[in-house]
Amino acid sequence: MSNDPGARTGLWLWALAWAAAAAVHVSGGSCVDGSGCLYNGECVQGSCQCYPAFRGSICGKFNFVASDGSLGRGLRSVDDRGLQVSSWGGSVLLGDDGRYHMWAAEMVNGTGIKAWITNSQVVHAVADDPSKPFHFTRQEVVWPVFAHEPTVSRAPTGEYVMFFTTNYGQKQIPCTGKSCFGFNGTSDPSCPNDQQCTLSPPEPLSTRMSYAKEPSGPWSEPVLVPSPGNVDTNLACAIAKNESILCVARPQIGMYSHTDWKDVLNYRRYMPDLSNIVPDKRMIGEDPMLWVDKTGVFHVVLHGGGWNAPFGYHYYSKDGYKWNGDNRVKVYENIVEQARDKPLNLSRRERPHVVFGKDGATPVAVSNGVTEAWPCTLVPKPVPGSNGTSILCPKDYCYTFVQPLAGWKENLWQ
């Protein structure tokens, strides 16, 4: 790991790889320049005018439109018996075929999110009906158990590049060495959660990279991403036109960069400068999603933390090293307005992924892994139903929810 300029080779070249700015839309609060609007809008005569996908006095919140089931709500699979299949967070890209492709974690054997560490696999899904643009249909298994939290980027040469957590090349499934069971997308009460692992020594939660020329594969042999310890990195990456790569990991791990996205073994890790993040000079949470806007500014959205934090935060950087943001503003929260029903109160809303329009840079929707049943949270001490741990989630069915942002109709389909 390094903090010297060599570890950030190529970061300042990114601005040359991206095009000009987007139009402004919603009026906001006071500012001096675009940084006062988090580069999610423009500063016009001292006032933030947010781009359509954002709102708030500093353009720090996603500008969601009401969820409408007639347009689809994401990935909500059922098996051949008509039983629910749990999924958790989907990375979405517009393919060259004009369809939106999602890669999501799916829980096998009828289980829910509590059993992610023993039952998760990665699947591919597709949205190809313009009349239901946010309805995704499950396709093939990409990586069997154990595989989790996929994030997919496009390379300038067209490859779909996936970073995911996996036990590929290891002897056993993490945590207990075997998968658990459930019914209708809900784990059996006996299923262990990630605080009840019994393997000694534990199998590491490795991050690997694989790529494919088509969304459905075939995928290359996964290559191990060097990381400290046995923790999953939650790695999310963006690849520039010059084939350099920038990645954001869990805040405690930092960031990665390199001039060649394929040269995984030589990715260089460094800790970013967070001194401009107010009020506490830190990135909060996990599950980062990284993108680059039309002006070359980096943006990242993170889920706010553990099982008891169904919200997220946004940060930006002009060089990939020095990051800015306001931790007093949540970019998304757990109350979802619905067009045809009362508001939905989600118990968990994690794994944020921004979906982009036909230009590849305009945000049109956000996907999350969500649970609706309460409670599904952390408790200060074990209680009945928490299996002697701090995780209480007796009904852990989960799905991948997609909610549109303002302006989606003008930007979604080719």
Tab-separated table of C-alpha atoms in Angstrom, residues 50-413:
chain	number	residue	atom	x	y	z
A	50	CYS	CA	-29.448	20.002	-9.732
A	51	TYR	CA	-29.307	17.574	-12.611
A	52	PRO	CA	-32.616	15.686	-12.924
A	53	ALA	CA	-31.427	12.615	-10.996
A	54	PHE	CA	-30.583	14.636	-7.872
A	55	ARG	CA	-32.295	17.012	-5.492
A	56	GLY	CA	-31.708	18.916	-2.263
A	57	SER	CA	-29.999	22.169	-1.321
A	58	ILE	CA	-26.593	20.773	-2.338
A	59	CYS	CA	-27.893	18.147	-4.815
A	60	GLY	CA	-26.917	15.469	-2.332
A	61	LYS	CA	-29.975	13.214	-2.622
A	62	PHE	CA	-31.225	10.948	-5.366
A	63	ASN	CA	-34.343	12.405	-6.964
A	64	PHE	CA	-36.421	9.226	-7.031
A	65	VAL	CA	-39.784	9.014	-8.740
A	66	ALA	CA	-42.530	6.882	-7.248
A	67	SER	CA	-42.044	3.171	-7.773
A	68	ASP	CA	-44.619	1.788	-10.206
A	69	GLY	CA	-45.114	-1.958	-10.361
A	70	SER	CA	-46.456	-1.735	-13.899
A	71	LEU	CA	-42.950	-0.672	-14.987
A	72	GLY	CA	-41.221	-3.418	-12.996
A	73	ARG	CA	-39.488	-3.364	-9.634
A	74	GLY	CA	-36.221	-5.163	-10.349
A	75	LEU	CA	-35.398	-8.859	-9.935
A	76	ARG	CA	-38.024	-10.894	-8.059
A	77	SER	CA	-37.531	-14.458	-9.223
A	78	VAL	CA	-39.586	-17.566	-8.513
A	79	ASP	CA	-38.523	-21.171	-8.986
A	80	ASP	CA	-40.259	-23.880	-11.013
A	81	ARG	CA	-42.660	-24.451	-8.102
A	82	GLY	CA	-43.636	-20.794	-7.982
A	83	LEU	CA	-41.705	-20.166	-4.751
A	84	GLN	CA	-39.786	-16.957	-4.109
A	85	VAL	CA	-36.022	-16.908	-4.745
A	86	SER	CA	-34.023	-14.345	-2.781
A	87	SER	CA	-31.532	-12.063	-4.526
A	88	TRP	CA	-29.343	-9.290	-3.213
A	89	GLY	CA	-28.170	-6.262	-5.182
A	90	GLY	CA	-27.734	-6.017	-8.935
A	91	SER	CA	-25.004	-4.368	-10.998
A	92	VAL	CA	-26.693	-3.154	-14.210
A	93	LEU	CA	-25.255	-2.189	-17.602
A	94	LEU	CA	-26.786	-1.404	-20.972
A	95	GLY	CA	-25.503	-4.009	-23.426
A	96	ASP	CA	-24.591	-3.606	-27.060
A	97	ASP	CA	-27.781	-5.539	-27.825
A	98	GLY	CA	-29.895	-2.659	-26.482
A	99	ARG	CA	-30.987	-4.613	-23.400
A	100	TYR	CA	-30.215	-3.893	-19.764
A	101	HIS	CA	-28.203	-6.668	-18.105
A	102	MET	CA	-27.997	-7.304	-14.378
A	103	TRP	CA	-25.616	-9.454	-12.366
A	104	ALA	CA	-26.926	-10.196	-8.890
A	105	ALA	CA	-26.300	-12.424	-5.887
A	106	GLU	CA	-28.928	-15.164	-5.508
A	107	MET	CA	-29.483	-17.378	-2.464
A	108	VAL	CA	-29.840	-21.099	-3.186
A	109	ASN	CA	-31.928	-23.797	-1.442
A	110	GLY	CA	-34.812	-21.456	-0.655
A	111	THR	CA	-32.815	-19.294	1.765
A	112	GLY	CA	-32.669	-15.524	2.367
A	113	ILE	CA	-30.018	-12.920	3.092
A	114	LYS	CA	-29.136	-14.307	6.528
A	115	ALA	CA	-27.495	-17.265	4.750
A	116	TRP	CA	-25.529	-15.195	2.209
A	117	ILE	CA	-22.149	-16.426	3.371
A	118	THR	CA	-23.027	-20.090	2.717
A	119	ASN	CA	-25.696	-19.929	-0.015
A	120	SER	CA	-24.907	-17.091	-2.417
A	121	GLN	CA	-24.276	-17.543	-6.142
A	122	VAL	CA	-24.060	-14.981	-8.974
A	123	VAL	CA	-26.750	-14.955	-11.675
A	124	HIS	CA	-27.413	-12.958	-14.832
A	125	ALA	CA	-30.761	-11.257	-15.510
A	126	VAL	CA	-32.140	-9.179	-18.390
A	127	ALA	CA	-34.648	-6.337	-18.865
A	128	ASP	CA	-35.676	-6.181	-22.517
A	129	ASP	CA	-39.262	-4.913	-22.575
A	130	PRO	CA	-39.512	-1.108	-23.040
A	131	SER	CA	-43.018	-1.199	-21.555
A	132	LYS	CA	-41.588	-2.702	-18.317
A	133	PRO	CA	-38.068	-1.244	-18.293
A	134	PHE	CA	-37.318	-2.115	-14.661
A	135	HIS	CA	-38.508	-5.730	-14.763
A	136	PHE	CA	-35.566	-8.138	-14.861
A	137	THR	CA	-35.888	-11.808	-15.769
A	138	ARG	CA	-33.380	-14.253	-14.368
A	139	GLN	CA	-31.206	-16.048	-16.914
A	140	GLU	CA	-28.212	-18.320	-16.216
A	141	VAL	CA	-25.970	-18.947	-13.217
A	142	VAL	CA	-22.662	-17.160	-13.775
A	143	TRP	CA	-20.748	-18.393	-10.714
A	144	PRO	CA	-22.116	-21.098	-8.374
A	145	VAL	CA	-21.905	-21.095	-4.583
A	146	PHE	CA	-19.926	-19.434	-3.211
A	147	ALA	CA	-20.048	-16.165	-5.156
A	148	HIS	CA	-21.404	-12.834	-3.935
A	149	GLU	CA	-21.658	-9.054	-4.477
A	150	PRO	CA	-20.788	-8.800	-8.204
A	151	THR	CA	-19.958	-5.394	-9.667
A	152	VAL	CA	-19.530	-5.149	-13.433
A	153	SER	CA	-17.846	-2.415	-15.512
A	154	ARG	CA	-17.210	-2.014	-19.237
A	155	ALA	CA	-13.700	-1.896	-20.647
A	156	PRO	CA	-13.010	0.464	-23.596
A	157	THR	CA	-12.427	-2.617	-25.769
A	158	GLY	CA	-15.929	-3.875	-24.936
A	159	GLU	CA	-15.348	-6.516	-22.262
A	160	TYR	CA	-17.732	-6.869	-19.320
A	161	VAL	CA	-15.435	-6.861	-16.291
A	162	MET	CA	-16.739	-8.425	-13.077
A	163	PHE	CA	-15.308	-8.108	-9.583
A	164	PHE	CA	-16.934	-10.416	-7.044
A	165	THR	CA	-16.376	-12.211	-3.746
A	166	THR	CA	-15.847	-15.937	-4.115
A	167	ASN	CA	-14.331	-19.133	-2.749
A	168	TYR	CA	-13.008	-19.973	-6.234
A	169	GLY	CA	-9.923	-22.159	-5.844
A	170	GLN	CA	-10.625	-22.829	-2.166
A	171	LYS	CA	-11.525	-26.168	-0.610
A	172	GLN	CA	-14.772	-25.367	1.175
A	173	ILE	CA	-17.740	-23.025	1.230
A	174	PRO	CA	-16.948	-20.177	3.657
A	175	CYS	CA	-18.179	-20.042	7.246
A	176	THR	CA	-19.434	-23.604	7.850
A	177	GLY	CA	-18.241	-25.599	4.852
A	178	LYS	CA	-21.765	-26.292	3.561
A	179	SER	CA	-24.915	-24.530	2.390
A	180	CYS	CA	-28.053	-24.209	4.509
A	181	PHE	CA	-31.721	-24.620	3.547
A	182	GLY	CA	-34.942	-22.625	3.646
A	183	PHE	CA	-38.350	-22.237	2.051
A	184	ASN	CA	-39.902	-19.592	-0.192
A	185	GLY	CA	-36.835	-17.358	0.014
A	186	THR	CA	-36.627	-17.421	3.807
A	187	SER	CA	-33.836	-19.218	5.680
A	188	ASP	CA	-34.651	-21.947	8.177
A	189	PRO	CA	-34.254	-20.653	11.766
A	190	SER	CA	-31.351	-23.087	12.211
A	191	CYS	CA	-29.300	-21.465	9.423
A	192	PRO	CA	-26.169	-19.780	10.789
A	193	ASN	CA	-25.518	-16.151	10.010
A	194	ASP	CA	-22.070	-14.633	9.394
A	195	GLN	CA	-21.491	-14.281	13.147
A	196	GLN	CA	-21.714	-18.062	13.618
A	197	CYS	CA	-18.929	-19.380	11.394
A	198	THR	CA	-17.334	-22.605	12.574
A	199	LEU	CA	-14.509	-23.338	10.113
A	200	SER	CA	-11.079	-23.190	11.697
A	201	PRO	CA	-9.060	-21.801	10.096
A	202	PRO	CA	-11.711	-19.821	8.197
A	203	GLU	CA	-11.800	-19.813	4.417
A	204	PRO	CA	-10.875	-16.324	3.155
A	205	LEU	CA	-13.464	-14.203	1.363
A	206	SER	CA	-11.433	-13.532	-1.769
A	207	THR	CA	-12.118	-10.872	-4.389
A	208	ARG	CA	-11.509	-11.966	-7.973
A	209	MET	CA	-11.818	-10.424	-11.422
A	210	SER	CA	-13.244	-12.120	-14.501
A	211	TYR	CA	-14.288	-10.742	-17.872
A	212	ALA	CA	-16.383	-11.710	-20.891
A	213	LYS	CA	-17.035	-10.384	-24.368
A	214	GLU	CA	-20.790	-10.953	-24.002
A	215	PRO	CA	-23.080	-10.387	-20.988
A	216	SER	CA	-23.894	-14.110	-20.891
A	217	GLY	CA	-20.252	-15.179	-21.046
A	218	PRO	CA	-18.202	-17.268	-21.333
A	219	TRP	CA	-16.243	-15.693	-18.477
A	220	SER	CA	-12.489	-15.843	-18.071
A	221	GLU	CA	-10.843	-17.715	-15.217
A	222	PRO	CA	-11.154	-15.494	-12.117
A	223	VAL	CA	-7.923	-13.795	-11.041
A	224	LEU	CA	-7.269	-13.029	-7.374
A	225	VAL	CA	-7.158	-9.351	-6.386
A	226	PRO	CA	-4.461	-8.812	-3.720
A	227	SER	CA	-6.040	-7.589	-0.490
A	228	PRO	CA	-5.150	-7.346	3.197
A	229	GLY	CA	-6.508	-10.060	5.505
A	230	ASN	CA	-9.447	-12.347	4.773
A	231	VAL	CA	-12.174	-9.720	4.457
A	232	ASP	CA	-14.203	-9.241	1.277
A	233	THR	CA	-13.193	-5.959	-0.340
A	234	ASN	CA	-16.605	-4.934	-1.827
A	235	LEU	CA	-14.523	-3.785	-4.798
A	236	ALA	CA	-16.185	-1.479	-7.353
A	237	CYS	CA	-14.213	-0.216	-10.345
A	238	ALA	CA	-14.340	2.153	-13.305
A	239	ILE	CA	-12.209	1.688	-16.410
A	240	ALA	CA	-11.123	4.668	-18.516
A	241	LYS	CA	-10.684	4.915	-22.280
A	242	ASN	CA	-6.921	4.560	-21.836
A	243	GLU	CA	-7.538	1.172	-20.086
A	244	SER	CA	-6.447	2.451	-16.673
A	245	ILE	CA	-8.585	1.444	-13.714
A	246	LEU	CA	-9.668	3.014	-10.446
A	247	CYS	CA	-11.402	0.973	-7.737
A	248	VAL	CA	-13.039	1.765	-4.416
A	249	ALA	CA	-13.075	-0.879	-1.682
A	250	ARG	CA	-14.419	-0.902	1.834
A	251	PRO	CA	-13.254	2.354	3.485
A	252	GLN	CA	-10.873	0.517	5.816
A	253	ILE	CA	-9.167	-1.102	2.802
A	254	GLY	CA	-8.931	2.022	0.654
A	255	MET	CA	-8.607	2.211	-3.109
A	256	TYR	CA	-6.791	0.549	-6.004
A	257	SER	CA	-5.457	1.904	-9.273
A	258	HIS	CA	-3.354	0.761	-12.212
A	259	THR	CA	-2.640	1.726	-15.805
A	260	ASP	CA	-3.837	-1.672	-17.115
A	261	TRP	CA	-7.122	-3.139	-15.851
A	262	LYS	CA	-6.123	-6.676	-16.868
A	263	ASP	CA	-2.909	-6.642	-14.819
A	264	VAL	CA	-4.717	-7.490	-11.590
A	265	LEU	CA	-1.727	-8.784	-9.652
A	266	ASN	CA	-0.060	-5.380	-9.937
A	267	TYR	CA	-3.004	-3.247	-8.843
A	268	ARG	CA	-1.661	-0.715	-6.364
A	269	ARG	CA	-3.564	-0.064	-3.155
A	270	TYR	CA	-3.572	3.285	-1.387
A	271	MET	CA	-5.519	5.169	1.252
A	272	PRO	CA	-7.360	8.227	-0.125
A	273	ASP	CA	-7.384	11.700	1.385
A	274	LEU	CA	-10.727	12.138	3.172
A	275	SER	CA	-9.925	15.425	4.923
A	276	ASN	CA	-12.546	17.362	2.915
A	277	ILE	CA	-15.449	15.125	3.993
A	278	VAL	CA	-17.554	16.924	6.601
A	279	PRO	CA	-18.066	16.809	9.472
A	280	ASP	CA	-15.882	13.814	10.417
A	281	LYS	CA	-13.341	13.283	7.579
A	282	ARG	CA	-14.357	9.713	6.763
A	283	MET	CA	-16.273	7.624	4.267
A	284	ILE	CA	-19.096	5.784	5.995
A	285	GLY	CA	-20.305	2.333	5.139
A	286	GLU	CA	-19.634	-0.481	2.669
A	287	ASP	CA	-20.861	-1.738	-0.721
A	288	PRO	CA	-19.410	1.114	-2.817
A	289	MET	CA	-20.556	1.868	-6.354
A	290	LEU	CA	-18.157	4.012	-8.418
A	291	TRP	CA	-18.833	5.957	-11.600
A	292	VAL	CA	-17.428	8.842	-13.637
A	293	ASP	CA	-19.698	11.629	-14.826
A	294	LYS	CA	-19.572	13.416	-18.178
A	295	THR	CA	-17.090	15.981	-16.889
A	296	GLY	CA	-14.610	13.392	-15.547
A	297	VAL	CA	-15.570	13.737	-11.872
A	298	PHE	CA	-15.585	10.518	-9.838
A	299	HIS	CA	-18.632	9.711	-7.729
A	300	VAL	CA	-19.161	6.937	-5.222
A	301	VAL	CA	-22.259	5.840	-3.315
A	302	LEU	CA	-21.995	3.555	-0.272
A	303	HIS	CA	-24.536	1.747	1.838
A	304	GLY	CA	-24.470	3.314	5.289
A	305	GLY	CA	-22.995	0.387	7.224
A	306	GLY	CA	-24.438	-2.667	8.931
A	307	TRP	CA	-27.820	-4.385	9.028
A	308	ASN	CA	-29.294	-1.430	10.930
A	309	ALA	CA	-28.444	1.245	8.334
A	310	PRO	CA	-30.907	1.158	5.380
A	311	PHE	CA	-29.538	4.337	3.789
A	312	GLY	CA	-26.492	5.577	1.912
A	313	TYR	CA	-23.940	8.353	1.389
A	314	HIS	CA	-22.433	10.048	-1.656
A	315	TYR	CA	-18.892	11.375	-2.202
A	316	TYR	CA	-17.029	12.882	-5.154
A	317	SER	CA	-13.440	13.394	-6.263
A	318	LYS	CA	-11.823	15.235	-9.161
A	319	ASP	CA	-8.627	13.156	-9.097
A	320	GLY	CA	-9.489	9.820	-7.457
A	321	TYR	CA	-7.396	10.630	-4.392
A	322	LYS	CA	-8.907	13.579	-2.515
A	323	TRP	CA	-12.567	12.952	-1.734
A	324	ASN	CA	-15.336	15.333	-0.699
A	325	GLY	CA	-18.794	14.889	0.756
A	326	ASP	CA	-21.223	15.687	3.543
A	327	ASN	CA	-22.084	12.896	5.973
A	328	ARG	CA	-25.014	14.926	7.278
A	329	VAL	CA	-26.858	14.215	4.015
A	330	LYS	CA	-28.146	10.757	3.084
A	331	VAL	CA	-28.237	10.147	-0.660
A	332	TYR	CA	-31.006	7.538	-0.285
A	333	GLU	CA	-33.151	6.245	2.584
A	334	ASN	CA	-35.514	3.361	3.259
A	335	ILE	CA	-38.934	4.937	2.647
A	336	VAL	CA	-40.046	4.316	-0.938
A	337	GLU	CA	-42.947	6.262	-2.418
A	338	GLN	CA	-45.187	4.084	-4.568
A	339	ALA	CA	-47.410	5.206	-7.421
A	340	ARG	CA	-50.241	2.760	-6.669
A	341	ASP	CA	-49.882	1.958	-2.980
A	342	LYS	CA	-48.835	3.372	0.372
A	343	PRO	CA	-45.122	4.107	0.965
A	344	LEU	CA	-42.904	1.075	1.400
A	345	ASN	CA	-40.852	0.985	4.604
A	346	LEU	CA	-37.784	-1.179	3.914
A	347	SER	CA	-35.990	-2.821	6.827
A	348	ARG	CA	-32.765	-3.056	4.777
A	349	ARG	CA	-31.648	-1.193	1.660
A	350	GLU	CA	-28.066	-1.977	0.721
A	351	ARG	CA	-25.754	-2.784	-2.254
A	352	PRO	CA	-26.495	0.470	-4.161
A	353	HIS	CA	-25.808	0.414	-7.908
A	354	VAL	CA	-26.548	3.325	-10.214
A	355	VAL	CA	-28.121	2.458	-13.575
A	356	PHE	CA	-27.160	4.712	-16.489
A	357	GLY	CA	-29.012	5.803	-19.600
A	358	LYS	CA	-28.167	5.326	-23.238
A	359	ASP	CA	-25.193	7.728	-23.003
A	360	GLY	CA	-23.571	5.563	-20.304
A	361	ALA	CA	-23.240	8.496	-17.901
A	362	THR	CA	-26.693	9.872	-17.009
A	363	PRO	CA	-28.185	8.200	-13.886
A	364	VAL	CA	-31.674	6.843	-14.587
A	365	ALA	CA	-32.293	4.405	-11.705
A	366	VAL	CA	-30.775	2.861	-8.582
A	367	SER	CA	-30.798	-0.819	-7.656
A	368	ASN	CA	-30.491	-2.127	-4.092
A	369	GLY	CA	-30.669	-5.367	-2.195
A	370	VAL	CA	-33.706	-4.940	0.098
A	371	THR	CA	-35.796	-6.639	2.737
A	372	GLU	CA	-39.344	-5.616	3.611
A	373	ALA	CA	-40.079	-7.716	6.708
A	374	TRP	CA	-39.420	-6.210	10.126
A	375	PRO	CA	-37.326	-6.822	12.114
A	376	CYS	CA	-34.242	-7.431	9.989
A	377	THR	CA	-31.562	-5.551	11.836
A	378	LEU	CA	-28.868	-5.571	14.499
A	379	VAL	CA	-29.769	-5.814	18.171
A	380	PRO	CA	-27.540	-4.715	21.084
A	381	LYS	CA	-27.649	-8.170	22.655
A	382	PRO	CA	-29.008	-11.610	21.679
A	383	VAL	CA	-32.780	-12.000	21.790
A	384	PRO	CA	-35.134	-14.873	20.906
A	385	GLY	CA	-34.835	-15.491	17.184
A	386	SER	CA	-31.309	-14.100	16.800
A	387	ASN	CA	-29.545	-17.467	17.274
A	388	GLY	CA	-27.487	-16.067	20.105
A	389	THR	CA	-26.051	-13.282	17.905
A	390	SER	CA	-26.709	-9.580	17.287
A	391	ILE	CA	-28.474	-10.288	13.948
A	392	LEU	CA	-32.259	-10.504	14.202
A	393	CYS	CA	-33.935	-11.327	10.899
A	394	PRO	CA	-36.428	-14.200	11.269
A	395	LYS	CA	-38.024	-13.503	7.841
A	396	ASP	CA	-35.045	-12.790	5.634
A	397	TYR	CA	-36.550	-12.986	2.138
A	398	CYS	CA	-34.794	-10.363	0.028
A	399	TYR	CA	-34.898	-9.141	-3.535
A	400	THR	CA	-33.137	-6.732	-5.873
A	401	PHE	CA	-35.178	-3.550	-6.089
A	402	VAL	CA	-34.812	-1.020	-8.920
A	403	GLN	CA	-36.287	2.467	-8.508
A	404	PRO	CA	-36.227	5.056	-11.315
A	405	LEU	CA	-34.825	8.563	-11.019
A	406	ALA	CA	-36.292	11.744	-12.470
A	407	GLY	CA	-35.508	12.075	-16.161
A	408	TRP	CA	-35.385	8.337	-16.802
A	409	LYS	CA	-37.919	8.412	-19.654
A	410	GLU	CA	-35.753	10.717	-21.755
A	411	ASN	CA	-32.544	8.800	-21.178
A	412	LEU	CA	-33.234	5.091	-20.599
A	413	TRP	CA	-33.638	3.326	-23.942
